[in-house]
């Protein structure tokens, strides 16, 4: 994979923030309009990602067979076993558990922040508290995703 450039990282973070903000802002609509708005936002984001994705021209559409193909009903050739021997790597398991834990903590923290801000906006008499929450959360999502994109770019170097 290529190293992520700064403009691309900013664009990806902005797209994710716009999608998150639109998702939250749709919360004050009626159920039918909310579903339609969220479907439209996801469809637009998908179309943008698809249009911006690099096109691969090296695919010929041919099916490539193994060196020595055999029928499914035949036993596999002698000397070959079903799969590679897999060893359990404790470090990878710990990293995976850490990533899952951080993801869950981020989701819980995000939801708490949303509830706190929405309560504060509603309590202060804001005319459109859900829209204001959407703008605030979009800014938080932008910062978070930009940090993740830039960290991913540094890791790949």
PDB file of C-alpha atoms in Angstrom:
ATOM      1  CA  UNK A   1       0.000   0.000   0.000  1.00  0.00           C
ATOM      2  CA  UNK A   2       1.101   3.517  -0.698  1.00  0.00           C
ATOM      3  CA  UNK A   3       1.831   6.006   2.033  1.00  0.00           C
ATOM      4  CA  UNK A   4      -1.157   8.203   2.811  1.00  0.00           C
ATOM      5  CA  UNK A   5      -0.556  11.839   1.819  1.00  0.00           C
ATOM      6  CA  UNK A   6      -1.652  14.734   4.007  1.00  0.00           C
ATOM      7  CA  UNK A   7      -4.373  15.980   1.627  1.00  0.00           C
ATOM      8  CA  UNK A   8      -5.749  12.447   1.300  1.00  0.00           C
ATOM      9  CA  UNK A   9      -5.716  11.981   5.093  1.00  0.00           C
ATOM     10  CA  UNK A  10      -7.531  15.295   5.580  1.00  0.00           C
ATOM     11  CA  UNK A  11     -10.064  14.381   2.878  1.00  0.00           C
ATOM     12  CA  UNK A  12     -10.763  10.977   4.435  1.00  0.00           C
ATOM     13  CA  UNK A  13     -11.169  12.506   7.893  1.00  0.00           C
ATOM     14  CA  UNK A  14     -13.443  15.230   6.510  1.00  0.00           C
ATOM     15  CA  UNK A  15     -15.611  12.674   4.709  1.00  0.00           C
ATOM     16  CA  UNK A  16     -15.949  10.594   7.867  1.00  0.00           C
ATOM     17  CA  UNK A  17     -16.764  13.696   9.931  1.00  0.00           C
ATOM     18  CA  UNK A  18     -19.377  14.842   7.408  1.00  0.00           C
ATOM     19  CA  UNK A  19     -20.988  11.418   7.418  1.00  0.00           C
ATOM     20  CA  UNK A  20     -21.037  11.303  11.223  1.00  0.00           C
ATOM     21  CA  UNK A  21     -22.409  14.829  11.459  1.00  0.00           C
ATOM     22  CA  UNK A  22     -25.149  14.116   8.925  1.00  0.00           C
ATOM     23  CA  UNK A  23     -26.044  10.911  10.776  1.00  0.00           C
ATOM     24  CA  UNK A  24     -26.457  12.778  14.082  1.00  0.00           C
ATOM     25  CA  UNK A  25     -28.235  15.768  12.523  1.00  0.00           C
ATOM     26  CA  UNK A  26     -30.810  13.438  10.989  1.00  0.00           C
ATOM     27  CA  UNK A  27     -31.804  12.416  14.508  1.00  0.00           C
ATOM     28  CA  UNK A  28     -34.301  15.271  14.867  1.00  0.00           C
ATOM     29  CA  UNK A  29     -36.213  14.323  11.691  1.00  0.00           C
ATOM     30  CA  UNK A  30     -39.275  12.107  11.512  1.00  0.00           C
ATOM     31  CA  UNK A  31     -38.463   8.373  11.230  1.00  0.00           C
ATOM     32  CA  UNK A  32     -39.100   8.162   7.473  1.00  0.00           C
ATOM     33  CA  UNK A  33     -37.125  11.321   6.682  1.00  0.00           C
ATOM     34  CA  UNK A  34     -34.365  10.265   9.080  1.00  0.00           C
ATOM     35  CA  UNK A  35     -33.946   6.905   7.330  1.00  0.00           C
ATOM     36  CA  UNK A  36     -33.971   8.585   3.933  1.00  0.00           C
ATOM     37  CA  UNK A  37     -31.408  11.200   5.022  1.00  0.00           C
ATOM     38  CA  UNK A  38     -29.112   8.573   6.511  1.00  0.00           C
ATOM     39  CA  UNK A  39     -29.414   6.355   3.443  1.00  0.00           C
ATOM     40  CA  UNK A  40     -28.593   9.335   1.244  1.00  0.00           C
ATOM     41  CA  UNK A  41     -25.571  10.265   3.363  1.00  0.00           C
ATOM     42  CA  UNK A  42     -24.188   6.733   3.314  1.00  0.00           C
ATOM     43  CA  UNK A  43     -24.856   6.421  -0.425  1.00  0.00           C
ATOM     44  CA  UNK A  44     -23.110   9.720  -1.142  1.00  0.00           C
ATOM     45  CA  UNK A  45     -20.092   8.769   0.969  1.00  0.00           C
ATOM     46  CA  UNK A  46     -19.906   5.381  -0.742  1.00  0.00           C
ATOM     47  CA  UNK A  47     -20.063   6.998  -4.173  1.00  0.00           C
ATOM     48  CA  UNK A  48     -17.307   9.465  -3.237  1.00  0.00           C
ATOM     49  CA  UNK A  49     -15.044   6.703  -1.936  1.00  0.00           C
ATOM     50  CA  UNK A  50     -15.711   4.571  -5.018  1.00  0.00           C
ATOM     51  CA  UNK A  51     -15.003   7.480  -7.383  1.00  0.00           C
ATOM     52  CA  UNK A  52     -11.798   8.434  -5.555  1.00  0.00           C
ATOM     53  CA  UNK A  53     -10.448   4.885  -5.342  1.00  0.00           C
ATOM     54  CA  UNK A  54      -7.517   4.166  -7.655  1.00  0.00           C
ATOM     55  CA  UNK A  55      -8.538   1.993 -10.591  1.00  0.00           C
ATOM     56  CA  UNK A  56      -6.577  -1.212 -11.122  1.00  0.00           C
ATOM     57  CA  UNK A  57      -5.864  -1.870 -14.783  1.00  0.00           C
ATOM     58  CA  UNK A  58      -3.851  -5.090 -14.399  1.00  0.00           C
ATOM     59  CA  UNK A  59      -6.798  -7.432 -13.986  1.00  0.00           C
ATOM     60  CA  UNK A  60      -7.486  -9.623 -16.987  1.00  0.00           C
ATOM     61  CA  UNK A  61     -10.473 -11.523 -15.624  1.00  0.00           C
ATOM     62  CA  UNK A  62      -8.817 -14.929 -16.099  1.00  0.00           C
ATOM     63  CA  UNK A  63      -9.125 -17.670 -13.546  1.00  0.00           C
ATOM     64  CA  UNK A  64      -5.713 -18.883 -12.413  1.00  0.00           C
ATOM     65  CA  UNK A  65      -5.422 -22.526 -11.420  1.00  0.00           C
ATOM     66  CA  UNK A  66      -2.872 -24.129  -9.141  1.00  0.00           C
ATOM     67  CA  UNK A  67       0.261 -25.748 -10.556  1.00  0.00           C
ATOM     68  CA  UNK A  68      -1.277 -29.193 -10.186  1.00  0.00           C
ATOM     69  CA  UNK A  69      -5.076 -28.890 -10.166  1.00  0.00           C
ATOM     70  CA  UNK A  70      -7.196 -31.810  -8.964  1.00  0.00           C
ATOM     71  CA  UNK A  71     -10.897 -32.513  -8.813  1.00  0.00           C
ATOM     72  CA  UNK A  72     -12.746 -31.808  -5.582  1.00  0.00           C
ATOM     73  CA  UNK A  73     -13.811 -35.450  -5.367  1.00  0.00           C
ATOM     74  CA  UNK A  74     -10.205 -36.704  -5.608  1.00  0.00           C
ATOM     75  CA  UNK A  75      -8.023 -36.805  -2.498  1.00  0.00           C
ATOM     76  CA  UNK A  76      -5.340 -34.106  -2.380  1.00  0.00           C
ATOM     77  CA  UNK A  77      -1.962 -35.008  -3.878  1.00  0.00           C
ATOM     78  CA  UNK A  78       0.380 -36.990  -1.634  1.00  0.00           C
ATOM     79  CA  UNK A  79       2.814 -35.072   0.529  1.00  0.00           C
ATOM     80  CA  UNK A  80       0.613 -31.999   0.884  1.00  0.00           C
ATOM     81  CA  UNK A  81      -1.333 -31.254   4.037  1.00  0.00           C
ATOM     82  CA  UNK A  82      -4.515 -29.230   4.320  1.00  0.00           C
ATOM     83  CA  UNK A  83      -3.036 -26.019   5.646  1.00  0.00           C
ATOM     84  CA  UNK A  84      -0.055 -24.348   7.184  1.00  0.00           C
ATOM     85  CA  UNK A  85       0.880 -25.034  10.772  1.00  0.00           C
ATOM     86  CA  UNK A  86      -0.378 -22.127  12.819  1.00  0.00           C
ATOM     87  CA  UNK A  87       1.341 -21.111  16.024  1.00  0.00           C
ATOM     88  CA  UNK A  88      -0.413 -19.063  18.671  1.00  0.00           C
ATOM     89  CA  UNK A  89       1.369 -15.731  19.047  1.00  0.00           C
ATOM     90  CA  UNK A  90       0.648 -14.216  22.442  1.00  0.00           C
ATOM     91  CA  UNK A  91       1.866 -10.762  21.414  1.00  0.00           C
ATOM     92  CA  UNK A  92      -0.559 -10.580  18.501  1.00  0.00           C
ATOM     93  CA  UNK A  93      -3.397 -11.749  20.749  1.00  0.00           C
ATOM     94  CA  UNK A  94      -2.549  -9.066  23.331  1.00  0.00           C
ATOM     95  CA  UNK A  95      -2.399  -6.367  20.634  1.00  0.00           C
ATOM     96  CA  UNK A  96      -5.732  -7.543  19.194  1.00  0.00           C
ATOM     97  CA  UNK A  97      -7.329  -7.486  22.653  1.00  0.00           C
ATOM     98  CA  UNK A  98      -5.907  -4.003  23.213  1.00  0.00           C
ATOM     99  CA  UNK A  99      -7.307  -2.743  19.913  1.00  0.00           C
ATOM    100  CA  UNK A 100     -10.733  -4.175  20.727  1.00  0.00           C
ATOM    101  CA  UNK A 101     -10.591  -2.627  24.211  1.00  0.00           C
ATOM    102  CA  UNK A 102      -9.619   0.788  22.848  1.00  0.00           C
ATOM    103  CA  UNK A 103     -12.379   0.616  20.247  1.00  0.00           C
ATOM    104  CA  UNK A 104     -15.010  -0.194  22.850  1.00  0.00           C
ATOM    105  CA  UNK A 105     -13.691   2.559  25.131  1.00  0.00           C
ATOM    106  CA  UNK A 106     -13.819   5.063  22.253  1.00  0.00           C
ATOM    107  CA  UNK A 107     -17.426   4.122  21.439  1.00  0.00           C
ATOM    108  CA  UNK A 108     -18.476   4.435  25.078  1.00  0.00           C
ATOM    109  CA  UNK A 109     -16.639   7.749  25.482  1.00  0.00           C
ATOM    110  CA  UNK A 110     -18.161   9.124  22.290  1.00  0.00           C
ATOM    111  CA  UNK A 111     -21.654   8.208  23.397  1.00  0.00           C
ATOM    112  CA  UNK A 112     -21.138   9.770  26.842  1.00  0.00           C
ATOM    113  CA  UNK A 113     -19.842  12.956  25.259  1.00  0.00           C
ATOM    114  CA  UNK A 114     -22.868  13.067  22.937  1.00  0.00           C
ATOM    115  CA  UNK A 115     -25.277  12.653  25.845  1.00  0.00           C
ATOM    116  CA  UNK A 116     -23.505  15.272  27.971  1.00  0.00           C
ATOM    117  CA  UNK A 117     -23.420  17.851  25.172  1.00  0.00           C
ATOM    118  CA  UNK A 118     -27.020  17.191  24.116  1.00  0.00           C
ATOM    119  CA  UNK A 119     -28.218  17.554  27.710  1.00  0.00           C
ATOM    120  CA  UNK A 120     -26.272  20.803  28.101  1.00  0.00           C
ATOM    121  CA  UNK A 121     -27.539  22.209  24.780  1.00  0.00           C
ATOM    122  CA  UNK A 122     -31.139  21.279  25.562  1.00  0.00           C
ATOM    123  CA  UNK A 123     -30.886  22.655  29.094  1.00  0.00           C
ATOM    124  CA  UNK A 124     -29.527  25.992  27.894  1.00  0.00           C
ATOM    125  CA  UNK A 125     -32.472  26.389  25.518  1.00  0.00           C
ATOM    126  CA  UNK A 126     -30.645  25.998  22.210  1.00  0.00           C
ATOM    127  CA  UNK A 127     -33.172  26.240  19.323  1.00  0.00           C
ATOM    128  CA  UNK A 128     -31.674  23.210  17.482  1.00  0.00           C
ATOM    129  CA  UNK A 129     -29.665  21.144  19.963  1.00  0.00           C
ATOM    130  CA  UNK A 130     -29.308  18.096  17.696  1.00  0.00           C
ATOM    131  CA  UNK A 131     -27.845  20.154  14.866  1.00  0.00           C
ATOM    132  CA  UNK A 132     -25.405  21.840  17.238  1.00  0.00           C
ATOM    133  CA  UNK A 133     -24.442  18.430  18.603  1.00  0.00           C
ATOM    134  CA  UNK A 134     -23.857  17.209  15.042  1.00  0.00           C
ATOM    135  CA  UNK A 135     -21.457  20.086  14.363  1.00  0.00           C
ATOM    136  CA  UNK A 136     -19.559  19.484  17.604  1.00  0.00           C
ATOM    137  CA  UNK A 137     -19.314  15.734  17.076  1.00  0.00           C
ATOM    138  CA  UNK A 138     -18.220  16.236  13.467  1.00  0.00           C
ATOM    139  CA  UNK A 139     -15.318  18.340  14.722  1.00  0.00           C
ATOM    140  CA  UNK A 140     -14.374  15.656  17.258  1.00  0.00           C
ATOM    141  CA  UNK A 141     -14.625  12.933  14.603  1.00  0.00           C
ATOM    142  CA  UNK A 142     -12.509  14.954  12.189  1.00  0.00           C
ATOM    143  CA  UNK A 143      -9.754  15.388  14.762  1.00  0.00           C
ATOM    144  CA  UNK A 144      -9.863  11.729  15.786  1.00  0.00           C
ATOM    145  CA  UNK A 145      -9.864  10.338  12.258  1.00  0.00           C
ATOM    146  CA  UNK A 146      -7.160  12.737  11.125  1.00  0.00           C
ATOM    147  CA  UNK A 147      -4.952  11.589  13.997  1.00  0.00           C
ATOM    148  CA  UNK A 148      -5.599   7.949  13.079  1.00  0.00           C
ATOM    149  CA  UNK A 149      -4.891   8.595   9.375  1.00  0.00           C
ATOM    150  CA  UNK A 150      -1.622  10.372  10.134  1.00  0.00           C
ATOM    151  CA  UNK A 151      -0.556   7.641  12.583  1.00  0.00           C
ATOM    152  CA  UNK A 152      -1.342   5.023   9.936  1.00  0.00           C
ATOM    153  CA  UNK A 153       0.743   6.943   7.405  1.00  0.00           C
ATOM    154  CA  UNK A 154       3.709   7.107   9.780  1.00  0.00           C
ATOM    155  CA  UNK A 155       3.406   3.404  10.588  1.00  0.00           C
ATOM    156  CA  UNK A 156       3.600   2.456   6.910  1.00  0.00           C
ATOM    157  CA  UNK A 157       6.767   4.470   6.227  1.00  0.00           C
TER     158      UNK A 157
END
